[in-house]
Each structure stands twice: as structure tokens, then as C-alpha cells.
Amino acid sequence: MSQLRIRTRTTLSGPVLALAGELDHDSAPEIRDLLPSLPLKHGQQLVVDLGGLTLCDSSGIAVLIAARNIAVAAYSTVVLAAVPDTVSRTLSIVGLDQVFPAHPTAQAAEAAWTPLTG
């Protein structure tokens, strides 16, 4: 059984979802179920902080895509923070590094936020 710790908080820029441990086949459904309940408003951003991840398999990548889809449906954006090298490499291989903006920390992502208009 995989171990995943989930923390959420809300900022002016939008919700921050911090993940630590293993994001895999066993834990991905929990995140997928949580995503629609995050308080993401029009024009905000969802920050997914991956700094504590020790593992992210294809199910985890699918969760990131689901997070992006939730954000797009809310007329918002999603950004990644503190992406581990192994996850960054995987995102690059499949071309998702062009889809997900990344920041070194969640705080840097919050500071870089510009509200969407229109």
C-alpha cells in the first residue's frame, strides 16, 4: 500500500495542493476525488506542490492532467511547484513540460500569479 500525504491551503491566488510520498495507482484516486472540491475560482490558479513526492507513476501523471482539466473548466490555470527531477524528466519526455508551468516553490508560484481576465 502506498503512502501519500495531502495538504491543502487556500491563498489569494487560489488553492495549493501539497503532495508528499507516493503518487501512484493506489493513491491517485484519492487526489482525483479531491480535485473537484478544491475552492478554485475563475481566474485563479491551482498550485500543485510536488516537492515531497518520492514516486510519481503514470497514474500520478494522469492526476496532473485531471488537475489541469479541472482548472481549465473553472477558467483558471494550474502550475506545478518544487517538481522533483524524476517527475520533471517524465514530464519532459511526454511533452507535458510545455503544458505545466513550473516554479521552484509554491511561494514562487503564488508570487508569479497574474489573474486571468475574460
XYZ file of N, CA and C in Angstrom:
354
model
N 0.835 -1.184 0.000
C 0.000 0.000 0.000
C 0.879 1.245 0.000
N 0.595 2.148 -0.902
C 1.413 3.351 -1.000
C 1.007 4.362 0.069
N 1.920 5.231 0.368
C 1.696 6.283 1.349
C 1.718 7.630 0.644
N 0.659 8.413 0.812
C 0.605 9.758 0.254
C 0.014 10.673 1.305
N 0.715 11.756 1.564
C 0.214 12.772 2.479
C -0.251 13.961 1.645
N -1.412 14.476 1.996
C -2.035 15.551 1.232
C -2.305 16.717 2.174
N -1.867 17.888 1.760
C -2.192 19.107 2.496
C -2.786 20.094 1.504
N -3.799 20.798 1.917
C -4.357 21.851 1.075
C -4.425 23.133 1.893
N -4.306 24.218 1.192
C -4.497 25.534 1.797
C -4.990 26.459 0.707
N -5.589 27.548 1.122
C -6.124 28.499 0.163
C -5.381 29.817 0.304
N -5.005 30.377 -0.828
C -4.320 31.664 -0.867
C -5.139 32.611 -1.749
N -4.723 33.851 -1.831
C -5.409 34.799 -2.706
C -5.358 34.350 -4.160
N -4.276 33.664 -4.535
C -4.133 33.209 -5.929
C -4.921 31.935 -6.207
N -5.361 31.243 -5.154
C -6.120 30.009 -5.327
C -5.621 28.917 -4.409
N -6.142 27.712 -4.574
C -5.754 26.610 -3.698
C -4.347 26.087 -4.000
N -3.718 25.599 -2.946
C -2.423 24.932 -3.055
C -2.627 23.502 -2.573
N -2.261 22.560 -3.406
C -2.350 21.140 -3.095
C -0.922 20.623 -2.967
N -0.509 20.308 -1.752
C 0.840 19.820 -1.497
C 0.806 18.310 -1.300
N 1.620 17.606 -2.071
C 1.653 16.149 -2.034
C 3.020 15.678 -1.567
N 3.025 14.668 -0.713
C 4.275 14.089 -0.232
C 4.104 12.582 -0.149
N 5.131 11.869 -0.594
C 5.086 10.413 -0.588
C 4.943 9.876 -1.995
N 4.118 8.868 -2.156
C 3.986 8.166 -3.431
C 2.663 8.490 -4.112
N 2.746 9.086 -5.290
C 1.566 9.342 -6.108
C 1.554 8.268 -7.189
N 0.741 7.252 -6.947
C 0.752 6.086 -7.824
C -0.663 5.529 -7.995
N -0.737 4.347 -8.549
C -2.022 3.700 -8.832
C -2.915 3.610 -7.591
N -2.314 3.360 -6.444
C -3.089 3.210 -5.216
C -3.590 4.545 -4.669
N -2.799 5.590 -4.781
C -3.155 6.871 -4.166
C -3.807 7.856 -5.132
N -3.645 7.668 -6.425
C -4.188 8.605 -7.417
C -5.692 8.827 -7.297
N -6.505 7.783 -7.042
C -7.946 8.017 -6.940
C -8.328 9.011 -5.833
N -7.593 9.013 -4.738
C -7.887 9.946 -3.655
C -7.713 11.394 -4.122
N -6.659 11.647 -4.871
C -6.420 13.004 -5.385
C -7.463 13.341 -6.448
N -7.715 12.409 -7.322
C -8.711 12.636 -8.384
C -10.073 12.982 -7.782
N -10.446 12.324 -6.670
C -11.710 12.607 -5.997
C -11.693 13.962 -5.286
N -10.533 14.383 -4.809
C -10.394 15.644 -4.086
C -10.443 16.862 -5.018
N -9.924 16.730 -6.213
C -9.770 17.869 -7.119
C -11.039 18.701 -7.317
N -12.197 18.102 -7.602
C -13.382 18.926 -7.845
C -13.840 19.741 -6.630
N -13.427 19.357 -5.431
C -13.862 20.067 -4.229
C -12.937 21.225 -3.849
N -11.818 21.387 -4.545
C -10.910 22.488 -4.226
C -11.578 23.819 -4.570
N -11.391 24.830 -3.728
C -12.056 26.125 -3.939
C -11.344 26.968 -5.010
N -11.465 26.560 -6.242
C -10.802 27.231 -7.359
C -11.807 28.128 -8.067
N -11.529 29.431 -8.051
C -12.440 30.403 -8.648
C -11.914 30.872 -9.997
N -12.823 31.391 -10.791
C -12.498 31.943 -12.109
C -11.285 32.873 -11.998
N -10.285 32.635 -12.841
C -9.104 33.487 -12.898
C -8.002 33.146 -11.924
N -8.264 32.234 -10.997
C -7.226 31.860 -10.038
C -6.319 30.784 -10.633
N -5.394 30.321 -9.810
C -4.547 29.206 -10.218
C -4.555 28.144 -9.134
N -4.428 26.922 -9.569
C -4.233 25.786 -8.677
C -2.748 25.484 -8.686
N -2.130 25.548 -7.513
C -0.717 25.201 -7.375
C -0.649 23.768 -6.859
N 0.048 22.911 -7.587
C 0.274 21.543 -7.139
C 1.744 21.456 -6.744
N 1.982 21.383 -5.449
C 3.335 21.348 -4.893
C 3.777 19.892 -4.797
N 4.754 19.547 -5.609
C 5.221 18.158 -5.693
C 6.530 17.929 -4.933
N 6.958 18.914 -4.166
C 8.261 18.846 -3.504
C 8.474 17.650 -2.607
N 7.409 17.103 -2.050
C 7.550 15.968 -1.147
C 7.364 14.609 -1.792
N 7.188 14.585 -3.114
C 6.966 13.294 -3.780
C 8.244 12.467 -3.825
N 8.085 11.191 -3.536
C 9.190 10.245 -3.679
C 8.974 9.342 -4.891
N 7.727 9.318 -5.395
C 7.389 8.484 -6.543
C 6.190 9.093 -7.245
N 6.224 9.092 -8.573
C 5.074 9.514 -9.369
C 5.059 8.649 -10.615
N 4.083 7.736 -10.682
C 4.000 6.850 -11.840
C 3.012 7.420 -12.862
N 2.642 6.638 -13.845
C 1.753 7.116 -14.904
C 0.381 7.516 -14.352
N -0.070 6.873 -13.285
C -1.332 7.266 -12.658
C -1.219 8.659 -12.055
N -0.058 8.960 -11.521
C 0.192 10.294 -10.981
C 0.199 11.348 -12.070
N 0.802 11.030 -13.200
C 0.802 11.947 -14.339
C -0.633 12.180 -14.806
N -1.440 11.132 -14.820
C -2.846 11.269 -15.205
C -3.595 12.185 -14.228
N -3.249 12.144 -12.954
C -3.862 13.032 -11.967
C -3.493 14.482 -12.262
N -2.256 14.727 -12.653
C -1.857 16.091 -13.002
C -2.653 16.594 -14.199
N -2.883 15.727 -15.156
C -3.690 16.107 -16.322
C -5.136 16.370 -15.882
N -5.657 15.560 -14.974
C -7.003 15.780 -14.445
C -7.080 17.125 -13.720
N -6.035 17.477 -12.978
C -5.991 18.773 -12.291
C -6.035 19.907 -13.303
N -5.314 19.746 -14.384
C -5.329 20.767 -15.434
C -6.731 20.888 -16.033
N -7.372 19.769 -16.285
C -8.722 19.792 -16.850
C -9.715 20.491 -15.913
N -9.586 20.248 -14.615
C -10.445 20.916 -13.621
C -10.193 22.420 -13.668
N -8.933 22.806 -13.729
C -8.587 24.233 -13.763
C -9.134 24.891 -15.026
N -8.954 24.256 -16.166
C -9.443 24.817 -17.431
C -10.967 24.974 -17.379
N -11.656 23.994 -16.836
C -13.121 24.062 -16.723
C -13.558 25.215 -15.821
N -12.710 25.592 -14.857
C -13.007 26.694 -13.938
C -12.453 28.018 -14.462
N -12.013 28.042 -15.718
C -11.396 29.245 -16.303
C -10.240 29.726 -15.439
N -9.420 28.775 -15.042
C -8.269 29.018 -14.193
C -7.057 28.326 -14.813
N -5.958 28.364 -14.094
C -4.743 27.699 -14.559
C -4.249 26.746 -13.477
N -3.330 25.893 -13.874
C -2.657 25.027 -12.912
C -1.162 25.193 -13.130
N -0.423 25.260 -12.029
C 1.029 25.334 -12.087
C 1.595 24.312 -11.118
N 2.784 23.853 -11.419
C 3.473 22.902 -10.555
C 4.554 23.631 -9.784
N 4.835 23.143 -8.591
C 5.888 23.732 -7.765
C 6.788 22.632 -7.229
N 8.063 22.971 -7.100
C 9.052 22.071 -6.500
C 9.012 20.682 -7.141
N 9.040 20.641 -8.445
C 8.932 19.373 -9.180
C 10.232 18.581 -9.013
N 10.158 17.365 -8.468
C 11.365 16.548 -8.342
C 11.958 16.233 -9.724
N 13.256 16.043 -9.773
C 13.945 15.776 -11.042
C 13.340 14.600 -11.797
N 12.986 13.536 -11.092
C 12.443 12.363 -11.782
C 11.106 12.679 -12.437
N 10.284 13.461 -11.768
C 8.988 13.845 -12.336
C 9.203 14.825 -13.485
N 10.110 15.752 -13.311
C 10.424 16.715 -14.362
C 10.888 16.001 -15.634
N 11.710 14.992 -15.460
C 12.209 14.217 -16.601
C 11.053 13.518 -17.326
N 10.152 12.927 -16.558
C 8.996 12.247 -17.154
C 8.111 13.244 -17.896
N 7.829 14.386 -17.278
C 7.007 15.404 -17.937
C 7.650 15.861 -19.239
N 8.958 15.990 -19.235
C 9.681 16.400 -20.433
C 9.598 15.347 -21.534
N 9.758 14.095 -21.167
C 9.722 13.000 -22.141
C 8.389 12.943 -22.863
N 7.288 13.156 -22.120
C 5.961 13.062 -22.733
C 5.434 14.409 -23.225
N 6.259 15.451 -23.127
C 5.891 16.761 -23.657
C 5.019 17.602 -22.742
N 4.774 17.136 -21.526
C 3.921 17.893 -20.615
C 4.644 19.051 -19.934
N 5.952 19.107 -20.089
C 6.680 20.269 -19.563
C 6.269 21.537 -20.307
N 5.692 21.373 -21.498
C 5.194 22.510 -22.271
C 3.769 22.896 -21.852
N 3.119 22.043 -21.089
C 1.732 22.252 -20.674
C 1.655 22.819 -19.257
N 2.559 22.376 -18.402
C 2.543 22.768 -16.998
C 3.659 23.758 -16.685
N 3.316 25.012 -16.424
C 4.344 25.927 -15.927
C 4.851 25.409 -14.578
N 6.124 25.607 -14.316
C 6.703 25.112 -13.062
C 7.475 26.229 -12.369
N 7.445 26.177 -11.046
C 8.139 27.148 -10.204
C 8.942 26.389 -9.157
N 10.005 27.002 -8.646
C 10.837 26.291 -7.672
C 10.142 26.017 -6.343
N 9.181 26.860 -5.969
C 8.440 26.672 -4.714
C 6.989 27.103 -4.924
N 6.133 26.679 -3.993
C 4.739 27.117 -4.047
C 4.655 28.626 -3.839
N 5.503 29.160 -2.984
C 5.502 30.600 -2.742
C 5.892 31.369 -4.008
N 6.847 30.851 -4.766
C 7.233 31.491 -6.029
C 6.080 31.439 -7.030
N 5.346 30.337 -7.041
C 4.190 30.214 -7.933
C 3.118 31.228 -7.553
N 2.887 31.383 -6.262
C 1.893 32.351 -5.795
C 2.320 33.771 -6.163
N 3.598 34.076 -5.999
C 4.102 35.415 -6.300
C 4.030 35.722 -7.801
N 4.149 34.703 -8.632
C 4.136 34.895 -10.092
C 2.731 34.961 -10.671
N 1.722 34.672 -9.865
C 0.346 34.608 -10.337
C -0.149 35.945 -10.868
N -0.771 35.894 -12.018
C -1.453 37.030 -12.597
C -2.877 36.567 -12.898
N -3.884 37.251 -12.357
C -5.258 36.808 -12.593
C -5.587 36.743 -14.085
N -6.321 35.714 -14.463
C -6.817 35.621 -15.838
C -7.958 36.612 -16.003
N -8.074 37.154 -17.176
C -9.189 38.049 -17.460
C -9.988 37.489 -18.607
N -11.244 37.879 -18.660
C -12.077 37.463 -19.781
C -12.733 36.189 -19.649
